[in-house]
Amino acid sequence: MNTEILISFCLAVFALALSPGPDNIFVLVQSIRFGKKYAFAVVAGLMTGCLVHTSLVAFGVSLLIAKNEMLFMLLKIFGAAYLLFLAYKVYRSSNQINFSNDEFEAKPIFGLFRQGFMMNVLNPKVSLFFLALFPGFLFSEELNETLQFYVLGVLFILVSFLVFGSIAFLAGSLKTYLEKHQHSGVFLKWMQIVVFIGIAIFILV
């Protein structure tokens, strides 16, 4: 087992989870408007949805590896290209972090859990992202590939839950800081770009 690969994976997930996106902004606004427990309901739903995408990738890619290693290499090249494309999209996006969104409405806790779950499960980009990310971080030549994908999936969920939970818990302070320091949006944007490019290089090399 290559623990360095697992540590690199956790660091990459941490940086990506910290970067502003629709999911963590949604968690932030729910916490500010309705309270921490409502935000944690959303986080729990999002993380549960990740298990679905992990399963899809784990069984699909494991089958691909068993059939043809050349196809698996092509998949990793595709993954690196997709991550570079995401870096380009972030580069083209605005530096500003927008907290205003009228579609954030008060809902019961289970309704927010379900919304977080459906936001994740019904987003094909999440599966595509997992498909691009996970194959490059297989960490053992002895363990079954399906098991390795599930280990990566659980680590992804744990690290993301830590970051999203912290966002929910510190929502008021974070919003005040980000609104006072507009340059922080630029820093977070470039951090995301560097992480995407770094992961792409890691997968290829």
C-alpha angles and dihedrals in degrees: 000000000000106000092182089066091050091049090049090050093051092048091050092049091047092053093046094047090051093053115095113262139146093274101051092038088054090051091047094052093045090053093048095047104035109013142268098286091058091050091049089053088058091047091051090051093049093049093047089053089056089065089062093052091044090055093049092051095040097055096034098049094039088057090049092052091050091052104043133356091199090061089050090053090051088050091055090050089051089049092053091047091050092051090050088051090053089050089053091050091052089048090055093047128093123275091222123097110218118205098174115099124146094203092073101101133172111264136167115271095254089048089056091048089052092046092052090048093049092044088058103037096046093048107095089192089071092058089045090050092049089047090054096043110038104054091060092057102053102141108191138052092201106045120083111264093232090056091048091053090052091050089052090046093052091047090049090052095046095048093043091048090052092052097040091044090053089050090052092047096046097035098126095049093044094051092049092048095046092048092049094044107046090171088069088075089060091050093049091046093054092042088057092048092050092048093050092049092044092052091047091054091045091053093050097042 
